[in-house]
GROMACS .gro file of C-alpha atoms in nm:
model
  316
    1MET     CA    1   1.053   2.903  -0.626
    2GLU     CA    2   1.173   3.038  -0.289
    3PHE     CA    3   0.887   2.856  -0.113
    4PHE     CA    4   0.987   2.520  -0.266
    5ASN     CA    5   1.351   2.580  -0.178
    6LYS     CA    6   1.244   2.632   0.183
    7VAL     CA    7   1.003   2.342   0.206
    8GLY     CA    8   1.199   2.091  -0.002
    9LYS     CA    9   1.087   1.754  -0.137
   10VAL     CA   10   0.777   1.727   0.087
   11ALA     CA   11   0.612   1.981  -0.146
   12LEU     CA   12   0.654   1.748  -0.446
   13GLY     CA   13   0.279   1.737  -0.520
   14SER     CA   14   0.242   2.115  -0.497
   15ARG     CA   15   0.538   2.170  -0.726
   16LEU     CA   16   0.410   1.922  -0.983
   17ARG     CA   17   0.067   2.090  -0.973
   18LEU     CA   18   0.231   2.428  -1.034
   19MET     CA   19   0.429   2.294  -1.330
   20THR     CA   20   0.113   2.127  -1.464
   21ALA     CA   21  -0.072   2.460  -1.439
   22ILE     CA   22   0.210   2.643  -1.620
   23ILE     CA   23   0.227   2.388  -1.903
   24THR     CA   24  -0.155   2.369  -1.932
   25ASP     CA   25  -0.180   2.750  -1.956
   26ASP     CA   26   0.086   2.748  -2.227
   27ALA     CA   27  -0.093   2.464  -2.408
   28ALA     CA   28  -0.413   2.671  -2.421
   29ARG     CA   29  -0.219   2.965  -2.565
   30ILE     CA   30  -0.049   2.738  -2.819
   31TYR     CA   31  -0.387   2.622  -2.951
   32GLU     CA   32  -0.497   2.987  -2.972
   33SER     CA   33  -0.179   3.083  -3.159
   34TYR     CA   34  -0.258   2.816  -3.420
   35GLY     CA   35  -0.614   2.946  -3.449
   36MET     CA   36  -0.759   2.628  -3.297
   37ASN     CA   37  -1.074   2.622  -3.084
   38PHE     CA   38  -0.948   2.340  -2.864
   39MET     CA   39  -0.896   2.280  -2.491
   40PRO     CA   40  -0.586   2.100  -2.357
   41LYS     CA   41  -0.795   1.858  -2.148
   42TRP     CA   42  -0.960   1.730  -2.467
   43PHE     CA   43  -0.634   1.607  -2.616
   44PRO     CA   44  -0.615   1.252  -2.465
   45VAL     CA   45  -0.972   1.173  -2.577
   46PHE     CA   46  -0.922   1.324  -2.923
   47TYR     CA   47  -0.589   1.151  -2.982
   48THR     CA   48  -0.726   0.814  -2.868
   49LEU     CA   49  -1.017   0.839  -3.112
   50LEU     CA   50  -0.776   0.951  -3.384
   51GLU     CA   51  -0.578   0.631  -3.334
   52GLU     CA   52  -0.859   0.383  -3.258
   53LYS     CA   53  -1.131   0.529  -3.487
   54GLU     CA   54  -1.421   0.430  -3.258
   55MET     CA   55  -1.448   0.344  -2.887
   56THR     CA   56  -1.693   0.341  -2.600
   57ILE     CA   57  -1.665   0.590  -2.315
   58THR     CA   58  -1.557   0.309  -2.082
   59GLU     CA   59  -1.282   0.202  -2.323
   60ILE     CA   60  -1.155   0.558  -2.358
   61ALA     CA   61  -1.150   0.607  -1.980
   62SER     CA   62  -0.951   0.285  -1.938
   63GLU     CA   63  -0.709   0.378  -2.216
   64ILE     CA   64  -0.621   0.726  -2.086
   65GLY     CA   65  -0.646   0.651  -1.713
   66HIS     CA   66  -0.931   0.894  -1.639
   67SER     CA   67  -1.257   0.832  -1.456
   68GLN     CA   68  -1.564   0.754  -1.665
   69PRO     CA   69  -1.757   1.064  -1.541
   70SER     CA   70  -1.459   1.284  -1.634
   71VAL     CA   71  -1.443   1.137  -1.986
   72SER     CA   72  -1.822   1.169  -2.026
   73LYS     CA   73  -1.802   1.539  -1.943
   74ILE     CA   74  -1.516   1.597  -2.188
   75ILE     CA   75  -1.705   1.412  -2.461
   76GLN     CA   76  -2.013   1.631  -2.411
   77GLU     CA   77  -1.793   1.941  -2.446
   78MET     CA   78  -1.632   1.804  -2.763
   79ILE     CA   79  -1.973   1.713  -2.908
   80ALA     CA   80  -2.079   2.074  -2.850
   81ALA     CA   81  -1.763   2.187  -3.034
   82GLY     CA   82  -1.854   1.962  -3.327
   83LEU     CA   83  -1.542   1.744  -3.303
   84ILE     CA   84  -1.697   1.410  -3.208
   85GLU     CA   85  -2.034   1.237  -3.208
   86GLU     CA   86  -2.181   0.937  -3.027
   87ASN     CA   87  -2.459   0.678  -3.057
   88GLN     CA   88  -2.325   0.550  -3.385
   89LYS     CA   89  -2.451   0.225  -3.532
   90SER     CA   90  -2.286  -0.082  -3.384
   91SER     CA   91  -2.329  -0.458  -3.410
   92ASP     CA   92  -2.397  -0.446  -3.035
   93LYS     CA   93  -2.674  -0.190  -2.984
   94ARG     CA   94  -2.596  -0.169  -2.613
   95ARG     CA   95  -2.255  -0.014  -2.685
   96ASN     CA   96  -2.245   0.365  -2.696
   97ILE     CA   97  -1.980   0.426  -2.962
   98VAL     CA   98  -1.791   0.757  -2.990
   99VAL     CA   99  -1.622   0.868  -3.314
  100LEU     CA  100  -1.470   1.178  -3.470
  101THR     CA  101  -1.699   1.388  -3.690
  102PRO     CA  102  -1.590   1.495  -4.043
  103GLN     CA  103  -1.502   1.829  -3.879
  104GLY     CA  104  -1.293   1.639  -3.624
  105TRP     CA  105  -1.104   1.452  -3.895
  106GLU     CA  106  -1.037   1.779  -4.077
  107PHE     CA  107  -0.916   1.936  -3.751
  108SER     CA  108  -0.679   1.643  -3.696
  109LYS     CA  109  -0.477   1.746  -4.003
  110GLU     CA  110  -0.401   2.085  -3.845
  111LEU     CA  111  -0.338   1.923  -3.507
  112LYS     CA  112  -0.075   1.687  -3.648
  113LEU     CA  113   0.128   1.984  -3.774
  114GLN     CA  114   0.101   2.154  -3.435
  115LEU     CA  115   0.209   1.835  -3.259
  116LYS     CA  116   0.529   1.825  -3.465
  117ASP     CA  117   0.617   2.173  -3.340
  118VAL     CA  118   0.530   2.084  -2.980
  119GLU     CA  119   0.740   1.766  -2.994
  120ALA     CA  120   1.035   1.961  -3.134
  121ALA     CA  121   1.001   2.220  -2.856
  122VAL     CA  122   0.993   1.948  -2.586
  123ASP     CA  123   1.296   1.778  -2.742
  124GLY     CA  124   1.471   2.114  -2.722
  125LEU     CA  125   1.389   2.142  -2.353
  126ILE     CA  126   1.524   1.792  -2.290
  127THR     CA  127   1.846   1.876  -2.476
  128GLU     CA  128   1.894   2.197  -2.277
  129SER     CA  129   1.825   2.036  -1.939
  130SER     CA  130   2.062   1.829  -1.726
  131HIS     CA  131   1.788   1.572  -1.654
  132ASN     CA  132   1.544   1.411  -1.893
  133LEU     CA  133   1.210   1.486  -1.725
  134TRP     CA  134   1.013   1.269  -1.966
  135ALA     CA  135   1.228   0.963  -1.892
  136ALA     CA  136   1.223   1.043  -1.520
  137LEU     CA  137   0.842   1.061  -1.519
  138GLU     CA  138   0.819   0.720  -1.683
  139GLU     CA  139   1.057   0.580  -1.422
  140TRP     CA  140   0.869   0.741  -1.131
  141GLU     CA  141   0.535   0.614  -1.262
  142PHE     CA  142   0.675   0.261  -1.271
  143LEU     CA  143   0.823   0.287  -0.921
  144LEU     CA  144   0.502   0.432  -0.773
  145GLU     CA  145   0.300   0.157  -0.939
  146GLN     CA  146   0.522  -0.098  -0.760
  147LYS     CA  147   0.491   0.083  -0.427
  148SER     CA  148   0.276   0.392  -0.372
  149LEU     CA  149   0.400   0.709  -0.204
  150LEU     CA  150   0.149   0.642   0.076
  151LYS     CA  151   0.305   0.301   0.145
  152ARG     CA  152   0.657   0.446   0.131
  153VAL     CA  153   0.567   0.722   0.378
  154ASN     CA  154   0.400   0.473   0.614
  155GLU     CA  155   0.709   0.252   0.605
  156HIS     CA  156   0.928   0.544   0.714
  157LYS     CA  157   0.672   0.641   0.979
  158LYS     CA  158   0.677   0.287   1.115
  159LYS     CA  159   1.059   0.281   1.112
  160ARG     CA  160   1.084   0.616   1.292
  161GLU     CA  161   0.824   0.531   1.555
  162SER     CA  162   0.974   0.186   1.613
  163GLN     CA  163   1.292   0.357   1.732
  164ASP     CA  164   1.098   0.469   2.039
  165VAL     CA  165   0.995   0.111   2.119
  166LYS     CA  166   1.190  -0.075   2.388
  167ILE     CA  167   1.165  -0.451   2.438
  168VAL     CA  168   1.214  -0.546   2.804
  169GLU     CA  169   1.180  -0.863   3.009
  170PHE     CA  170   0.871  -0.928   3.212
  171GLU     CA  171   0.842  -0.791   3.565
  172PRO     CA  172   0.550  -0.829   3.809
  173LYS     CA  173   0.447  -0.469   3.737
  174TYR     CA  174   0.362  -0.575   3.379
  175LEU     CA  175   0.126  -0.856   3.487
  176ASP     CA  176  -0.191  -0.649   3.430
  177ALA     CA  177  -0.068  -0.539   3.088
  178PHE     CA  178   0.018  -0.897   2.987
  179ARG     CA  179  -0.329  -1.012   3.085
  180SER     CA  180  -0.536  -0.718   2.959
  181LEU     CA  181  -0.362  -0.686   2.622
  182ASN     CA  182  -0.417  -1.056   2.549
  183ILE     CA  183  -0.778  -1.057   2.665
  184GLU     CA  184  -0.851  -0.750   2.453
  185TRP     CA  185  -0.692  -0.908   2.144
  186ILE     CA  186  -0.841  -1.257   2.185
  187SER     CA  187  -1.191  -1.126   2.267
  188THR     CA  188  -1.190  -0.905   1.957
  189TYR     CA  189  -1.168  -1.206   1.725
  190PHE     CA  190  -1.246  -1.518   1.929
  191GLU     CA  191  -1.353  -1.639   2.273
  192MET     CA  192  -1.125  -1.686   2.571
  193GLU     CA  193  -1.046  -2.053   2.635
  194GLU     CA  194  -0.922  -2.251   2.937
  195ALA     CA  195  -0.562  -2.258   2.809
  196ASP     CA  196  -0.569  -1.878   2.779
  197TYR     CA  197  -0.666  -1.831   3.143
  198LYS     CA  198  -0.394  -2.073   3.258
  199ALA     CA  199  -0.120  -1.871   3.091
  200LEU     CA  200  -0.259  -1.525   3.165
  201ASP     CA  201  -0.361  -1.580   3.527
  202ASN     CA  202  -0.049  -1.773   3.627
  203PRO     CA  203   0.242  -1.666   3.403
  204ASP     CA  204   0.502  -1.758   3.666
  205GLU     CA  205   0.375  -2.113   3.701
  206TYR     CA  206   0.277  -2.173   3.340
  207ILE     CA  207   0.560  -1.989   3.158
  208LEU     CA  208   0.847  -1.841   3.360
  209ASN     CA  209   0.916  -2.115   3.615
  210LYS     CA  210   0.932  -2.375   3.336
  211GLY     CA  211   1.218  -2.194   3.160
  212GLY     CA  212   1.014  -1.969   2.934
  213LYS     CA  213   1.015  -1.593   2.892
  214ILE     CA  214   0.773  -1.305   2.855
  215LEU     CA  215   0.882  -0.991   2.672
  216VAL     CA  216   0.709  -0.654   2.694
  217ALA     CA  217   0.717  -0.375   2.435
  218LEU     CA  218   0.724  -0.025   2.583
  219TYR     CA  219   0.635   0.282   2.381
  220HIS     CA  220   0.726   0.597   2.570
  221ASP     CA  221   0.755   0.372   2.877
  222GLU     CA  222   0.397   0.246   2.843
  223PRO     CA  223   0.345  -0.132   2.792
  224VAL     CA  224   0.174  -0.166   2.455
  225GLY     CA  225   0.274  -0.515   2.343
  226VAL     CA  226   0.360  -0.853   2.491
  227CYS     CA  227   0.476  -1.194   2.373
  228ALA     CA  228   0.568  -1.518   2.548
  229LEU     CA  229   0.818  -1.796   2.483
  230ILE     CA  230   0.670  -2.112   2.639
  231LYS     CA  231   0.876  -2.424   2.702
  232MET     CA  232   0.736  -2.726   2.516
  233ASN     CA  233   0.748  -3.093   2.605
  234ASN     CA  234   0.804  -3.199   2.246
  235SER     CA  235   1.095  -3.372   2.073
  236ASP     CA  236   1.065  -3.149   1.764
  237TYR     CA  237   1.022  -2.810   1.926
  238ASP     CA  238   1.197  -2.643   2.218
  239PHE     CA  239   0.959  -2.351   2.264
  240GLU     CA  240   0.628  -2.209   2.149
  241MET     CA  241   0.592  -1.842   2.062
  242ALA     CA  242   0.253  -1.748   2.206
  243LYS     CA  243   0.039  -1.480   2.366
  244MET     CA  244   0.155  -1.205   2.130
  245ALA     CA  245  -0.073  -0.903   2.161
  246VAL     CA  246  -0.032  -0.538   2.064
  247SER     CA  247  -0.258  -0.256   2.177
  248PRO     CA  248  -0.473  -0.121   1.889
  249LYS     CA  249  -0.357   0.231   1.972
  250ALA     CA  250   0.006   0.126   1.916
  251GLN     CA  251  -0.035  -0.070   1.594
  252GLY     CA  252   0.158   0.044   1.289
  253LYS     CA  253   0.480   0.095   1.484
  254ASN     CA  254   0.645  -0.238   1.394
  255ILE     CA  255   0.590  -0.363   1.749
  256GLY     CA  256   0.479  -0.713   1.652
  257PHE     CA  257   0.787  -0.762   1.436
  258LEU     CA  258   1.020  -0.629   1.706
  259LEU     CA  259   0.863  -0.861   1.966
  260GLY     CA  260   0.887  -1.160   1.730
  261GLN     CA  261   1.252  -1.087   1.656
  262ALA     CA  262   1.331  -1.052   2.026
  263ILE     CA  263   1.151  -1.379   2.107
  264ALA     CA  264   1.345  -1.563   1.835
  265ASN     CA  265   1.673  -1.418   1.966
  266SER     CA  266   1.582  -1.525   2.321
  267ALA     CA  267   1.509  -1.877   2.201
  268ARG     CA  268   1.842  -1.888   2.021
  269GLU     CA  269   2.024  -1.773   2.336
  270LEU     CA  270   1.851  -2.055   2.526
  271GLY     CA  271   1.986  -2.309   2.277
  272ALA     CA  272   1.665  -2.369   2.083
  273GLU     CA  273   1.678  -2.498   1.726
  274LYS     CA  274   1.310  -2.464   1.633
  275ILE     CA  275   1.016  -2.274   1.776
  276TYR     CA  276   0.648  -2.331   1.713
  277LEU     CA  277   0.332  -2.119   1.702
  278GLU     CA  278  -0.043  -2.156   1.650
  279SER     CA  279  -0.276  -1.902   1.494
  280ASN     CA  280  -0.583  -1.855   1.277
  281THR     CA  281  -0.586  -1.761   0.909
  282ILE     CA  282  -0.847  -1.485   0.956
  283LEU     CA  283  -0.564  -1.288   1.120
  284LYS     CA  284  -0.401  -1.195   0.789
  285PRO     CA  285  -0.166  -0.923   0.924
  286ALA     CA  286  -0.043  -1.164   1.194
  287ILE     CA  287   0.013  -1.446   0.944
  288ASN     CA  288   0.204  -1.208   0.715
  289LEU     CA  289   0.414  -1.104   1.015
  290TYR     CA  290   0.502  -1.466   1.094
  291TYR     CA  291   0.610  -1.529   0.736
  292LYS     CA  292   0.816  -1.210   0.749
  293LEU     CA  293   0.987  -1.344   1.063
  294GLY     CA  294   1.071  -1.665   0.876
  295PHE     CA  295   0.800  -1.904   1.001
  296GLN     CA  296   0.674  -2.176   0.768
  297LYS     CA  297   0.352  -2.377   0.782
  298VAL     CA  298   0.352  -2.723   0.941
  299PHE     CA  299   0.081  -2.980   1.024
  300GLY     CA  300  -0.018  -3.244   1.273
  301LEU     CA  301   0.038  -3.128   1.630
  302ALA     CA  302  -0.241  -3.157   1.886
  303THR     CA  303  -0.368  -2.818   2.005
  304PRO     CA  304  -0.567  -2.711   2.312
  305TYR     CA  305  -0.725  -2.421   2.119
  306LYS     CA  306  -1.048  -2.443   1.918
  307ARG     CA  307  -0.951  -2.129   1.727
  308CYS     CA  308  -0.626  -2.276   1.589
  309ASN     CA  309  -0.636  -2.363   1.218
  310ILE     CA  310  -0.273  -2.300   1.124
  311GLN     CA  311   0.053  -2.419   1.280
  312MET     CA  312   0.396  -2.281   1.195
  313GLU     CA  313   0.761  -2.332   1.283
  314LEU     CA  314   1.078  -2.125   1.273
  315LYS     CA  315   1.419  -2.286   1.239
  316ILE     CA  316   1.665  -2.068   1.427
   0.00000   0.00000   0.00000
């Protein structure tokens, strides 16, 4: 246990595997002490057949949460032990039915007595312990089903790495980054259009001198993301959020969200009430980001872009 005390919670999987090994070894010895020729890994299959009487391999695998090849292997071992048999008669001849043999049914009587003793022993452990492991496992399984450990770890990774991201205002030294990041992003999914070149080749004339802004995301002082706030000549919208691009090597660091937040804050500081954007629905991560920022779908505005098939607005 000294190792786990040193390492802490990051060794959760290793510790659970160790406990599983300890309990499985004890389970094998328990069967031996009752004079039973039975392996612990057979139990879920045997118990399911005991309850359901007959099932296919696929149904058993689904019921106990194992893979079909794993269940097939266990069934072959149990057939060799004389506890179950397959290929029984069925109304649907395509179904490969598995059932307990007479020997299996006789064995189940002994097993039920053993299970009473095991359940009593586990209840004793729960009573002696400060925490109910069985209840905790049920709770953890539910929580991990809602959100996996992988997703939880990635969220913390994104949060930690986003702390090293700085959002700064555009300077001439970021002109190449503004242009190259957008060209790289647009060319990956679409084709560059005339309106793209206007904004990227002449950001002062097209964006900044008209009262707009360009923000740059720096990661370790390297420009890895950009986004523009473009003044609109429209009675409904003050600005358009456009030309957001994040370097592929910097994705997963929450940069798009940080840029979007900063753009919305800039628009608010400039007195805007609503901002507008255009995108394409094939860009699912981007669309999800816009919804996360609070944008909602709208319709009807003329667009200079062939690639635009969704329009959105944010009330700020």
